[in-house]
PDB file of N, CA, C and O in Angstrom:
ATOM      1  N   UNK A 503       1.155  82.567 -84.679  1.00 78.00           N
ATOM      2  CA  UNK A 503       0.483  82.724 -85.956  1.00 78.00           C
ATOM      3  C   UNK A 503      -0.591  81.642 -86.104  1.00 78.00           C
ATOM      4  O   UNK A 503      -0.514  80.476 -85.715  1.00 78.00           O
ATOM      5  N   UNK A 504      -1.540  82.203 -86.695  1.00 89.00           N
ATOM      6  CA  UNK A 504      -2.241  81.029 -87.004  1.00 89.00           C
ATOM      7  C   UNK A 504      -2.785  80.385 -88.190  1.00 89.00           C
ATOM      8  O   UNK A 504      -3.458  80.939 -89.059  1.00 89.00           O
ATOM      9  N   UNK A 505      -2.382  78.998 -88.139  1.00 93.00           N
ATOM     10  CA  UNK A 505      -2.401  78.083 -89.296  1.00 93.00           C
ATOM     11  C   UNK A 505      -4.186  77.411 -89.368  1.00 93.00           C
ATOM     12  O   UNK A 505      -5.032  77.073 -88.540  1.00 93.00           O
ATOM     13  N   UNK A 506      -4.071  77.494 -91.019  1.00 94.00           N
ATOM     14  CA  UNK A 506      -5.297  76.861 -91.466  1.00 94.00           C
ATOM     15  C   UNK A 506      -4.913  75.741 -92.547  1.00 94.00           C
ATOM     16  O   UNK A 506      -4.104  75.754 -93.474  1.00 94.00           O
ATOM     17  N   UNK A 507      -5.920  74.639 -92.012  1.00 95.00           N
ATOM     18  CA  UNK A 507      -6.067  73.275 -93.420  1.00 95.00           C
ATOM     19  C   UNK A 507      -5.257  74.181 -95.017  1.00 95.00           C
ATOM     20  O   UNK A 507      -4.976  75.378 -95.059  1.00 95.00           O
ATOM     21  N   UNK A 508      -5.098  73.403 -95.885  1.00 95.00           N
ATOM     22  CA  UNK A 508      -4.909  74.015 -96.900  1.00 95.00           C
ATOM     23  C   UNK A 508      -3.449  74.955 -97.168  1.00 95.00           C
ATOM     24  O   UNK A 508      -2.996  75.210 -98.284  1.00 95.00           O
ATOM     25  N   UNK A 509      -2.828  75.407 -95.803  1.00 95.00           N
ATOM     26  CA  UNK A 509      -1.900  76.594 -95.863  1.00 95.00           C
ATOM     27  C   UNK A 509      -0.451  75.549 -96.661  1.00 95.00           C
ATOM     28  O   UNK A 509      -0.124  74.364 -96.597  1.00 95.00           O
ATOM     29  N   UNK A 510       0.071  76.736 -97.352  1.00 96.00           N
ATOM     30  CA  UNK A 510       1.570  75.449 -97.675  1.00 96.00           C
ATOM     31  C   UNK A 510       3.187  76.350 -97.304  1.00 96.00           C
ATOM     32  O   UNK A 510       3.725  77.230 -97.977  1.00 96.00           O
ATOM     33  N   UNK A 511       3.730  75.605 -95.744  1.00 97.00           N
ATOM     34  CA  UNK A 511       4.568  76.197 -95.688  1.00 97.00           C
ATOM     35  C   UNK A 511       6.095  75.768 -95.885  1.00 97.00           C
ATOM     36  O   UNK A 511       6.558  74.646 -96.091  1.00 97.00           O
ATOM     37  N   UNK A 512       6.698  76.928 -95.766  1.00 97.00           N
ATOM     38  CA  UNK A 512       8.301  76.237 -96.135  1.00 97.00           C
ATOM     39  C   UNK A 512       8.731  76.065 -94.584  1.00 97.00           C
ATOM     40  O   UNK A 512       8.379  76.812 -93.671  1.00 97.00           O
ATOM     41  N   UNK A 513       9.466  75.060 -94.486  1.00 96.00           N
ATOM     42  CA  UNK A 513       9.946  74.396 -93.438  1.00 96.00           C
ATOM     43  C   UNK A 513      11.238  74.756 -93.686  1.00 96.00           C
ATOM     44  O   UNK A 513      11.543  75.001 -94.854  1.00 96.00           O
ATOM     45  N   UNK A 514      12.335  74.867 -92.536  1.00 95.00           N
ATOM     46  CA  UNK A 514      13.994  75.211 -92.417  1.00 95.00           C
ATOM     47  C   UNK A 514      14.447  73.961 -92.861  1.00 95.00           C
ATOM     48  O   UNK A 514      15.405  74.080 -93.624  1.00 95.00           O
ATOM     49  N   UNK A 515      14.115  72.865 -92.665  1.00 93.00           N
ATOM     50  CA  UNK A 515      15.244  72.204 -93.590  1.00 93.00           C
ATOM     51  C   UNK A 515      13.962  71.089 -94.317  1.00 93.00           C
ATOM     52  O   UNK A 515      12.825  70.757 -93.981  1.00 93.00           O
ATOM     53  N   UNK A 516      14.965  70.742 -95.572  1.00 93.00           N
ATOM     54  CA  UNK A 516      14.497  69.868 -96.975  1.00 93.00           C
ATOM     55  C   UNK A 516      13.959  68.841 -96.349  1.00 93.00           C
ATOM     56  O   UNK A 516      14.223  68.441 -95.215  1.00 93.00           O
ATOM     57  N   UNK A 517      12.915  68.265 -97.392  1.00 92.00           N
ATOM     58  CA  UNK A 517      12.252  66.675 -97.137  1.00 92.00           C
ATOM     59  C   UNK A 517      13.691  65.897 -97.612  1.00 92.00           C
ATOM     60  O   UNK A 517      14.623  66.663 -97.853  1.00 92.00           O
ATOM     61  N   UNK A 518      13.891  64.776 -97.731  1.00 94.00           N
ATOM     62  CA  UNK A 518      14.950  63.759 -98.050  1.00 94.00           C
ATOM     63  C   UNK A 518      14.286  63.730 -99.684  1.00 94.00           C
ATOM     64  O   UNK A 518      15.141  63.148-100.352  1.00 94.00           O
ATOM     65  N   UNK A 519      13.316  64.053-100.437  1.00 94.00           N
ATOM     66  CA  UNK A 519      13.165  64.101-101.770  1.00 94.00           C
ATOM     67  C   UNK A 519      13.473  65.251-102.089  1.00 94.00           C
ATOM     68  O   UNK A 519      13.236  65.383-103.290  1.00 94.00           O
ATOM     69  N   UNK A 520      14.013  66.467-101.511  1.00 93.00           N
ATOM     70  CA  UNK A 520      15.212  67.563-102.221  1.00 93.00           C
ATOM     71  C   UNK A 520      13.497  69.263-101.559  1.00 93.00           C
ATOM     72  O   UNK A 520      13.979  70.379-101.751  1.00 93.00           O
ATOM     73  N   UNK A 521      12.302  69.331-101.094  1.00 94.00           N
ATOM     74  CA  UNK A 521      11.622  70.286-101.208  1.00 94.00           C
ATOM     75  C   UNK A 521      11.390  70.454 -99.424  1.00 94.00           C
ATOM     76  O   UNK A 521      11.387  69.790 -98.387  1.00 94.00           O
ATOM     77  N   UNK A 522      11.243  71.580 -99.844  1.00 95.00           N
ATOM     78  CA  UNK A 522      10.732  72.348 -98.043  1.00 95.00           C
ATOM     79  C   UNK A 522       9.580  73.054 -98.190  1.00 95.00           C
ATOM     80  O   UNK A 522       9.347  73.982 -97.415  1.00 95.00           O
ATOM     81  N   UNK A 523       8.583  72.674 -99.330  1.00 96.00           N
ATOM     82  CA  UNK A 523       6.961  72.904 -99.283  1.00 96.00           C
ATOM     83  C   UNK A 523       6.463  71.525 -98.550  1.00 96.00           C
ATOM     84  O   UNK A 523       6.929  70.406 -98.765  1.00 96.00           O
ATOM     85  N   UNK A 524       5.395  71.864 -97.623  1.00 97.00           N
ATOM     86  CA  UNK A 524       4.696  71.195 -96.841  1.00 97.00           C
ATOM     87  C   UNK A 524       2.742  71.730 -96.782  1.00 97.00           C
ATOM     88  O   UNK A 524       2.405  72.842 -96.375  1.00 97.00           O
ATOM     89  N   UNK A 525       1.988  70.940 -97.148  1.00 97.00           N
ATOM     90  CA  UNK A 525       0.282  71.627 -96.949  1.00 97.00           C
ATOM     91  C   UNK A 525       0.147  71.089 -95.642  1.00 97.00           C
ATOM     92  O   UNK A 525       0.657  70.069 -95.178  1.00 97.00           O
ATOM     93  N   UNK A 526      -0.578  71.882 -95.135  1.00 97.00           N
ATOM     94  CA  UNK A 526      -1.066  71.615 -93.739  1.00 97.00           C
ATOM     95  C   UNK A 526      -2.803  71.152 -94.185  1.00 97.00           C
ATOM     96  O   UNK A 526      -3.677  71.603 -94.926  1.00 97.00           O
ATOM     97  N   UNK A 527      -2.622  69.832 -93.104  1.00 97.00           N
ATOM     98  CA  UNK A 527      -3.931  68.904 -93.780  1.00 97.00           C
ATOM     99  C   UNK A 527      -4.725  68.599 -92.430  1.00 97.00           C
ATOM    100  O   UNK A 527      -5.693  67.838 -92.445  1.00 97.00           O
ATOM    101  N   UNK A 528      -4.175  69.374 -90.973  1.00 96.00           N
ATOM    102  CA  UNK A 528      -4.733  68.792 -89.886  1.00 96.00           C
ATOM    103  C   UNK A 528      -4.301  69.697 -88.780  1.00 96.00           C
ATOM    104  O   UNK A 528      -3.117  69.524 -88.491  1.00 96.00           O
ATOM    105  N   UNK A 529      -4.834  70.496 -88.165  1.00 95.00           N
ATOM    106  CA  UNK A 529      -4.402  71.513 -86.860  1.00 95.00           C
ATOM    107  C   UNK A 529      -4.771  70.958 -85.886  1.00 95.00           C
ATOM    108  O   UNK A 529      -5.565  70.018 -85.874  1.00 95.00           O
ATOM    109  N   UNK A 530      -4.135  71.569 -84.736  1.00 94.00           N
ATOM    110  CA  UNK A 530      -4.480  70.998 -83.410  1.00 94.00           C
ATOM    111  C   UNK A 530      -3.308  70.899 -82.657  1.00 94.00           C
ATOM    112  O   UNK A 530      -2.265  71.488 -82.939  1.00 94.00           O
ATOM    113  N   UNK A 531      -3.505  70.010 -81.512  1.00 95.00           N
ATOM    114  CA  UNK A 531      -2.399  69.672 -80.700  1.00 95.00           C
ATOM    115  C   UNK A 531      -0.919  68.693 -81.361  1.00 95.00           C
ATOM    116  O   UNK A 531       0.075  68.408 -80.693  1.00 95.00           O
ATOM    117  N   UNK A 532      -1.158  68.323 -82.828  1.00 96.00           N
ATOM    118  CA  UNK A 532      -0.658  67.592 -83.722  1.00 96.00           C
ATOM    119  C   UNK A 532      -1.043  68.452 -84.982  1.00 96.00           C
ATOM    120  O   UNK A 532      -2.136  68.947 -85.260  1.00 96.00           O
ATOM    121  N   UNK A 533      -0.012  68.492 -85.577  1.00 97.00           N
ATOM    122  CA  UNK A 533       0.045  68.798 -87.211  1.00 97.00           C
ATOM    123  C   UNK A 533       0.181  67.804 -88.092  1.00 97.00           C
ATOM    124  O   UNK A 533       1.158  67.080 -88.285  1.00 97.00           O
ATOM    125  N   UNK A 534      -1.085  67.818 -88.722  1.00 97.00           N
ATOM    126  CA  UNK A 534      -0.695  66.740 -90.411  1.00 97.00           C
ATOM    127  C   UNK A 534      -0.031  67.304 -91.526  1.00 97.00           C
ATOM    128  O   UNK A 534      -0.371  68.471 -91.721  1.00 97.00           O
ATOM    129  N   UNK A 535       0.827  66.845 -92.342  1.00 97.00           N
ATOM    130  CA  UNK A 535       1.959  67.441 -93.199  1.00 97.00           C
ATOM    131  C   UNK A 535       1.837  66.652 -94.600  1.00 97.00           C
ATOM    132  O   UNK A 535       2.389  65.551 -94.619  1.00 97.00           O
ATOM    133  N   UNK A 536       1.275  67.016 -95.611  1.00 97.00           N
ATOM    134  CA  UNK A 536       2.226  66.467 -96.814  1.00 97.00           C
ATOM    135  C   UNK A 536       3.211  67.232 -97.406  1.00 97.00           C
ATOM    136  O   UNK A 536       3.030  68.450 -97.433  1.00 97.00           O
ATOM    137  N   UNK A 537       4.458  66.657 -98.002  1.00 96.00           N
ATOM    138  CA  UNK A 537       5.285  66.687 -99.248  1.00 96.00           C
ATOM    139  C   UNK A 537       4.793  67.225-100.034  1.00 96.00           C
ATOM    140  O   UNK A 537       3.721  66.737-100.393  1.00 96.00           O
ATOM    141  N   UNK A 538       5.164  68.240-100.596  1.00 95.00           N
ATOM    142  CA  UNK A 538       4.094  68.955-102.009  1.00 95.00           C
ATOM    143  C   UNK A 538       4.886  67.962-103.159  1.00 95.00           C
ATOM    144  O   UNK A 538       4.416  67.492-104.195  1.00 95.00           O
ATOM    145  N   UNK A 539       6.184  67.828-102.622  1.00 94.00           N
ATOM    146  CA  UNK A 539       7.257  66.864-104.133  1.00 94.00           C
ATOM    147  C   UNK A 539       6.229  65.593-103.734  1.00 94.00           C
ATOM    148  O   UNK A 539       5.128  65.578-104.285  1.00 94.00           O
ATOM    149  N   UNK A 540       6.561  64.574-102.823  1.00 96.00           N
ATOM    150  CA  UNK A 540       6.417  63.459-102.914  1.00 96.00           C
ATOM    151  C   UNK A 540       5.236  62.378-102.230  1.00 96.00           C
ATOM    152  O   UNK A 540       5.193  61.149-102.191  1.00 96.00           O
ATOM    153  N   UNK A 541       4.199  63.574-101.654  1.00 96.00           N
ATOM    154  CA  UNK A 541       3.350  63.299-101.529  1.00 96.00           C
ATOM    155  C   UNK A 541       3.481  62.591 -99.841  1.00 96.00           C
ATOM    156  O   UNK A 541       2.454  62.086 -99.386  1.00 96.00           O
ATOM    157  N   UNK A 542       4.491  62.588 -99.159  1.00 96.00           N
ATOM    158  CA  UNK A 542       5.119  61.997 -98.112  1.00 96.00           C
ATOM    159  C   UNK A 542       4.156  62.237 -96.800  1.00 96.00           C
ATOM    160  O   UNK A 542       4.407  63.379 -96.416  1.00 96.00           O
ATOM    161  N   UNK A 543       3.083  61.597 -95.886  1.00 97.00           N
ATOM    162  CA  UNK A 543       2.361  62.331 -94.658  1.00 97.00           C
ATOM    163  C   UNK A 543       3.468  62.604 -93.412  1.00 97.00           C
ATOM    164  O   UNK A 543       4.647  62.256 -93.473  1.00 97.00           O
ATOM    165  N   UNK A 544       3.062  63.056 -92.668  1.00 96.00           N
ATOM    166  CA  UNK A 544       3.682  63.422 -91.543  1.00 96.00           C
ATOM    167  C   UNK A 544       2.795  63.958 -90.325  1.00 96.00           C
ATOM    168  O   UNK A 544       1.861  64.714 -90.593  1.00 96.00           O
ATOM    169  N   UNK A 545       3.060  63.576 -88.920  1.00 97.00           N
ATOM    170  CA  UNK A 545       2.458  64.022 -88.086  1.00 97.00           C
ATOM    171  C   UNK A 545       3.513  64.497 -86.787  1.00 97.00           C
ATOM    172  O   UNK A 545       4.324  63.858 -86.117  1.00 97.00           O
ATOM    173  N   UNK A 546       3.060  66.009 -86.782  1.00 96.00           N
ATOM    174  CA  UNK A 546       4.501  66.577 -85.916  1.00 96.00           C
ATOM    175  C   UNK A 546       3.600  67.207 -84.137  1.00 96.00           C
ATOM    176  O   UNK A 546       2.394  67.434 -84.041  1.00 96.00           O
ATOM    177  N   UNK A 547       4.239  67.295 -83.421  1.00 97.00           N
ATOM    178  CA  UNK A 547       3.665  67.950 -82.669  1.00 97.00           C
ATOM    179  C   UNK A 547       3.551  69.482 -82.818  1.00 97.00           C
ATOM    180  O   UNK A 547       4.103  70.040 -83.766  1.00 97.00           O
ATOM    181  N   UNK A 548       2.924  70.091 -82.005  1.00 96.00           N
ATOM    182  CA  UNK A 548       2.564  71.873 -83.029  1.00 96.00           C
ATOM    183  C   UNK A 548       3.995  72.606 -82.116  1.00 96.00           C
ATOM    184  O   UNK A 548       4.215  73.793 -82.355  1.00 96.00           O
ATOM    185  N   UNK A 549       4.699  72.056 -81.347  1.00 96.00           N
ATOM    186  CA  UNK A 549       5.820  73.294 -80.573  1.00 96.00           C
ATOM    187  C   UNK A 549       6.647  72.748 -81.299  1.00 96.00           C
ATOM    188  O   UNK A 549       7.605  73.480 -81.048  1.00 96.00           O
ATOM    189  N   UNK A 550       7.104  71.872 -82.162  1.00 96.00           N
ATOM    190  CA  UNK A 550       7.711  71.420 -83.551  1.00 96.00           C
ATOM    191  C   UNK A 550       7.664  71.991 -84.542  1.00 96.00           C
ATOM    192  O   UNK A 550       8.526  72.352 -85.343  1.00 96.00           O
ATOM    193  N   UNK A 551       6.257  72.115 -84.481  1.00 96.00           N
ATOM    194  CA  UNK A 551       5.722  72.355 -86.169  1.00 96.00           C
ATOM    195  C   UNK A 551       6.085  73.875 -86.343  1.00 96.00           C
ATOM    196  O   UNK A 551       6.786  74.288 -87.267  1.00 96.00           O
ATOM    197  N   UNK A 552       5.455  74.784 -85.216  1.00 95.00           N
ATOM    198  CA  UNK A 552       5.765  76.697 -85.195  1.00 95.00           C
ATOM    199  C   UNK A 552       7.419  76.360 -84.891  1.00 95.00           C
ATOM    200  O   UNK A 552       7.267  75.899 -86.022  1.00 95.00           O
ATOM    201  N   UNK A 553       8.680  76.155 -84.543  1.00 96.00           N
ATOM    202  CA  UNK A 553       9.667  76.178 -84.428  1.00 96.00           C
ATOM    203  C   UNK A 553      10.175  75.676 -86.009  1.00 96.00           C
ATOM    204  O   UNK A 553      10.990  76.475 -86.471  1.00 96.00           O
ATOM    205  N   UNK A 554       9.985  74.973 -86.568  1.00 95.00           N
ATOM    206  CA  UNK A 554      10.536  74.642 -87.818  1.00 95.00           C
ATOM    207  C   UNK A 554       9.850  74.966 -89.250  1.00 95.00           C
ATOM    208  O   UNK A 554      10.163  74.563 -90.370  1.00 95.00           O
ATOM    209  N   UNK A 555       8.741  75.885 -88.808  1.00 96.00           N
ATOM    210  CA  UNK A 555       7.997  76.766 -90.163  1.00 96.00           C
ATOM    211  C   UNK A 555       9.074  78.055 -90.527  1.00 96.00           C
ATOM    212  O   UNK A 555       9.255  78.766 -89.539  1.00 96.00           O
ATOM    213  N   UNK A 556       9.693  78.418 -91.539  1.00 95.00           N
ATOM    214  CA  UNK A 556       9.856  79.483 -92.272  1.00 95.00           C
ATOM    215  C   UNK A 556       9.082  80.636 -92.655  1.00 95.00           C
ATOM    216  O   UNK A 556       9.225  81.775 -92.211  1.00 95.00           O
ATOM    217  N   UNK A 557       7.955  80.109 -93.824  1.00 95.00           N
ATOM    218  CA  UNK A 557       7.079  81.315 -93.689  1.00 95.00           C
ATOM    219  C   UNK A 557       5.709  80.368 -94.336  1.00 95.00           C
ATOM    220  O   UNK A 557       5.494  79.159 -94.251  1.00 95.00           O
ATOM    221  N   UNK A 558       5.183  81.092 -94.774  1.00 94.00           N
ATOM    222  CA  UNK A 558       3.837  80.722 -95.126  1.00 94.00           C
ATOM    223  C   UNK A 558       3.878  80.884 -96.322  1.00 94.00           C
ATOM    224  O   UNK A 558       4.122  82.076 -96.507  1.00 94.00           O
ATOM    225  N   UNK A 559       3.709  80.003 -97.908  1.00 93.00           N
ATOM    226  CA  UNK A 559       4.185  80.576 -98.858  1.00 93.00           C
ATOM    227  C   UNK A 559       2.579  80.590 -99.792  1.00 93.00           C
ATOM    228  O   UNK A 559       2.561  81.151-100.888  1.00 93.00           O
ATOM    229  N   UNK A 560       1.568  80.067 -99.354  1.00 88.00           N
ATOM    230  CA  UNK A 560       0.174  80.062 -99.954  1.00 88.00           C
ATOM    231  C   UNK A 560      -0.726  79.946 -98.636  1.00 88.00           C
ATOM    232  O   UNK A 560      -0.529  78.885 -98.044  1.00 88.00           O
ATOM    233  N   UNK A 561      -1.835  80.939 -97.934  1.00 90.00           N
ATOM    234  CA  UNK A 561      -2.553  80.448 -97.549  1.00 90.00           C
ATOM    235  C   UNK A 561      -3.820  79.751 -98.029  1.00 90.00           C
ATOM    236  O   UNK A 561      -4.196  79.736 -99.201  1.00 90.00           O
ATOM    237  N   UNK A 562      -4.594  79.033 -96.741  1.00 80.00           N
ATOM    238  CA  UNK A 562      -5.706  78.324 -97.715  1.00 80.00           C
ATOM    239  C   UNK A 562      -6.796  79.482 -98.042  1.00 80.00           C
ATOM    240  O   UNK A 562      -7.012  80.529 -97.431  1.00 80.00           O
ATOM    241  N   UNK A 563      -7.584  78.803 -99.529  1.00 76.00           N
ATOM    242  CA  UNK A 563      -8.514  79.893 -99.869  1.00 76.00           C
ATOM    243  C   UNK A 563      -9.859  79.555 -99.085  1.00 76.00           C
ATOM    244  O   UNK A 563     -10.104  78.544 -98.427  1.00 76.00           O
ATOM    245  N   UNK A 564     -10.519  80.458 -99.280  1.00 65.00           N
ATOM    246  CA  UNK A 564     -11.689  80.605 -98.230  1.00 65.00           C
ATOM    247  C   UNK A 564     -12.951  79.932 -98.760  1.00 65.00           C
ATOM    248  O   UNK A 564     -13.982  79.935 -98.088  1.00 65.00           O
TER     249      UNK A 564
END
C-alpha cells in the first residue's frame, strides 16, 4: 500500500499514553511517526512500519 505525509494510521498495539493513531510525517526507507494523543516522534523502519499498520484511518488531503 502506499503511504503519504499527512496519512493517520492505527497501529496493532497502543502508544504507552493509552492511543494507536499515528500521522505519518516522513516516507522512505524510514518512517516518521507522531502520537496524535501525545505528540510523541518516532522513527521506524518501513518492513516495521507495513507489518504493524492496521488500517489507514484519514488519508492526507491533496
Amino acid at each position: 500500500m502506499n503511504y503519504q505525509v499527512g496519512d493517520v494510521v492505527q497501529m496493532k498495539k497502543p502508544h504507552p499514553c493509552g492511543t494507536n493513531e499515528w500521522e505519518v510525517l516522513r516516507v522512505g526507507a524510514d518512517f516518521k511517526l507522531r502520537c496524535i494523543s501525545c505528540k510523541h516522534l518516532i522513527m521506524i523502519p518501513r518492513e516495521k512500519f507495513e507489518k504493524s499498520v492496521k488500517k489507514v484511518l484519514r488519508k492526507a488531503e491533496a
